Amino acid sequence: MQNTISLPTPVSPIKHFIKKWGATIFVTLTVIVITIWQYSVDGRVTEAVLASTIRQSTPLVLGALCGLLGERSGVINIGIEGQMLLGAFVGFLVNVWTGNLLVAVFAAIFTGAIMGLLLAYMSVHLKMDQIIGGTVITTLAFGLTGYFYQVGLTTEGKLLPIPLGPLADIPLIGRAVFNNPPITYATFVLVILVHYVLFYTKWGLRTRAVGEHPRAADTLGVDVYKVRYINVIAGGAIAGLAGGFLTLEAVGSFERAMTNGRGFVALAVMLFGKYTPLGAWGAALLFGFANAMQTQLQFADIQVAHQFIGMLPYVLTIVILSGFVGRTRVPAADGVPYEKE
Amino acid sequence: MTEENLALEIRHVTKRFPGVLANDDVSFTLRKGEIHALLGENGAGKTTLMNVVYGLYTQDEGEFLIDNNVVEINGPSDAINYGIGMVHQHFMLVPVFSVTENMILGSEVTKGTSLDLRRARREILEISEAHGLEVDPDAIVENIPVGVQQRVEILKALYRKANILVLDEPTAVLTPQEAEDLFRVMRALTEKGVSIIFITHKLKEVLNVADRITVMRRGKVVGHTSPHETDQKGLAAMMVGREVLLEVKKAPAKPGDVVLEVANLTIEGERGLEVVKDISFEVRAGEILGIAGVQGNGQTELVEAITGLRSIDAGEIVLMGKKVPFENPRYLVENGMGHVPEDRHKHGLVLPYNLADNFVLCTYYQKPFAGQMLMRNHQAVFENAVGLIKRFDVRAPGADVPASTLSGGNQQKVIVGREFSRPLKVLVANQPTRGLDVGSIEYIHKEIVKMRDEGVGVVVISAEIDEILSLADRIAIMYRGKIVTTVDAKDATREQLGLWMAGVQPEAA
Ligand SMILES: Nc1ncnc2c1ncn2[C@@H]1O[C@H](COP(=O)(O)OP(=O)(O)OP(=O)(O)O)[C@@H](O)[C@H]1O
Ligand SMILES: [Mg+2]
């Protein structure tokens, strides 16, 4: 009987590698080629584009982190926009009152966390429809900020870039990467941190289990409700920080509805990044890059209506990401309230 | 009676669900180091009782004693701390996790802040070796066969050092060989002082391994016995409350035209391995082809391909003389194919839907279930459900309860009822009686034979040699993705089938 068993041939590892990383490598190379080409034409423009890429991507990737913490544990959060906006507003107000930027940043984070708590209460405890829960939060944020906002409030400035010594002088990337204000640096750290927590720690394992098969987690003594509460609250805090970025670091003041859809774009970024922090970062950077290029094109002398150029980053992102990035796997229990009995 | 050495005592537990009294004043004792079989019809309340013990449900009345002390169990983590381990009737595994990740979830080993997967992996291999339960710690659970998944479940409890082990129908998905291995593991465990509650519907197994037997019916304990006081017939009667026929009665088959033809079918599974290799067979109207084989030899993939759930890499499938378009379940449904799937949760039912909706999953868009305009005909849907619930003896409080609240065996009856009530030409039944009580098995076997006698071509896939032997007219044996041989059921013996299933090549005759 030995002669009849032929060993199966597995797919070659090269094929597997290309399938998994091909799209990422291709897009990255394209971006690098465009950048180098542009650098050879005009170095200063390139530096501006890169700096703008980072700036634009920061609130998006923070929003995406908020979204994926929730969804990895099974709670859909479409209230990111609202959490951001309220964080931005409260951060701004606290800055106006105290003049202390650090306190203001923590106020923004705290506000986001409270909104996270509200969402968790609605979706985990009350088992409300999570889409409605998220909408409640966004509507609430728009309503509150619109009502309490007074024109004419001014602040004592905003968070300023901190150059990281000689690193900031590296040509091309020095200014964009190593000369940023604190929340941007914090974002770099957060992306790595959340990635680490999600995929390499006990908490992350439990979070993913709860998002995939809460009952299995429950039978092993994992407190499904607690895991969901904490992740959603942590996500809210990160969204609050994104709001803080807008008022305390990027703009320096508050305007009505200033989040301008970033909370929703963040959701797309999260999806394109396949629910991983590093993936979301890549997607956010790509979007930021396309956006920065778009701004440059507006200055260039091209006979195309500026609305079309304005669309470019969105179109490009959709084409690249839907064309190259494979299927995203949504956590199995995403959006499903957990019933104990 | 003298003071007994009890590992667990359940006193007067009552548990109600809306409309159902699942446990009615149940008392139960488990001695140290014994294997105590818990028997009962589908829906008798066995799983519920165990879930209460394990802290997943809170009892309405009653209390527990562990080592003769009253304990409060408020959740699974309490149960785990008291040394209770449970292998659930339906897998509690995260499909996208690796075996290792599933094993450590909730009892993680860490190094600093990180998971120590390497150490966990080593520990798992140690336990798995110590108990002879072989698993690949790196495999992703959704890619491994159910039989191996079950092994992971058992290891999960052992990994948590359980000394009271609840096994809720662990052998339902195991082959006789695997079941034997499990019994060896169970006996070895009892020798180390582990006490085991063993739930099963297979009476032979009970007589084989149990020290004591408790029987439940409709939420109540109806009797205690032990293997030397009774036999299969006695147990069956005790469970069901009437005489049960343990053998299938059937006339010789009268095969007609070929209704299903599978030609040179080849399927690549995950990671590009060929899981089905160049398989060909045909099924005639009015015969039952049994496909016997140890779990994981390509039967799952073969059935998924035949029933349109999976794409194939070579070959063709011909239904009623027409080549079947691939991955098109609706074509198959409309052309007379019925399917009783292996995994009832994944492919058989929409668990959150009520029974009435589950009964019309294949036909909801047809008359009479689809009414005027875009409306549904609720009355027809419900009448259909009420009829089938009665005909197939589904134990449920009504047609409007979610399928998820039914006991495992009753869920299976819902699927069988849905499929058997459609006009069929071909019926593919994969493990059709898995998890059913003797009364229901008797009934479903009778229905399958009736289908055959009405001219349906039937394919029964089963890992139970007994089921294959008693149902099939012809038997094909599958091993490593191939059909090694096909024999007439009259000429087949248990022993010979067992050898072929284990990979011994048939003699060239
Ligand atoms: N979560 C629930 N909600 C409502 N009813 C339930 C729930 N779980 C079980 N039941 C009901 O309780 C009764 C007992 O079910 P249980 O699962 O304990 O039966 P069982 O003896 O394990 O049967 P089987 O052998 O088919 O697994 C059934 O009538 C079932 O419908
Ligand atoms: Mg059960």
mmCIF file of C-alpha atoms in Angstrom, chain B residues 319-320 330-339 422-428 456-457:
data_model
loop_
_atom_site.group_PDB
_atom_site.id
_atom_site.type_symbol
_atom_site.label_atom_id
_atom_site.label_comp_id
_atom_site.label_asym_id
_atom_site.label_seq_id
_atom_site.Cartn_x
_atom_site.Cartn_y
_atom_site.Cartn_z
ATOM 1 C CA LEU B 319 -27.583 15.755 -12.881
ATOM 2 C CA MET B 320 -30.500 14.123 -14.707
ATOM 3 C CA ARG B 330 -30.069 27.314 -6.860
ATOM 4 C CA TYR B 331 -29.820 25.424 -10.143
ATOM 5 C CA LEU B 332 -29.373 22.261 -8.143
ATOM 6 C CA VAL B 333 -32.211 23.031 -5.771
ATOM 7 C CA GLU B 334 -34.557 23.709 -8.666
ATOM 8 C CA ASN B 335 -33.509 20.573 -10.454
ATOM 9 C CA GLY B 336 -34.267 18.206 -7.659
ATOM 10 C CA MET B 337 -31.175 17.972 -5.522
ATOM 11 C CA GLY B 338 -31.548 17.808 -1.787
ATOM 12 C CA HIS B 339 -28.648 18.301 0.601
ATOM 13 C CA ARG B 422 -39.221 19.027 -1.583
ATOM 14 C CA PRO B 423 -39.669 17.026 -4.795
ATOM 15 C CA LEU B 424 -36.266 15.352 -5.080
ATOM 16 C CA LYS B 425 -34.418 13.386 -7.725
ATOM 17 C CA VAL B 426 -31.139 13.142 -5.887
ATOM 18 C CA LEU B 427 -30.505 13.370 -2.186
ATOM 19 C CA VAL B 428 -27.036 13.961 -0.815
ATOM 20 C CA VAL B 456 -34.797 9.082 -5.559
ATOM 21 C CA GLY B 457 -31.102 8.449 -6.046
#
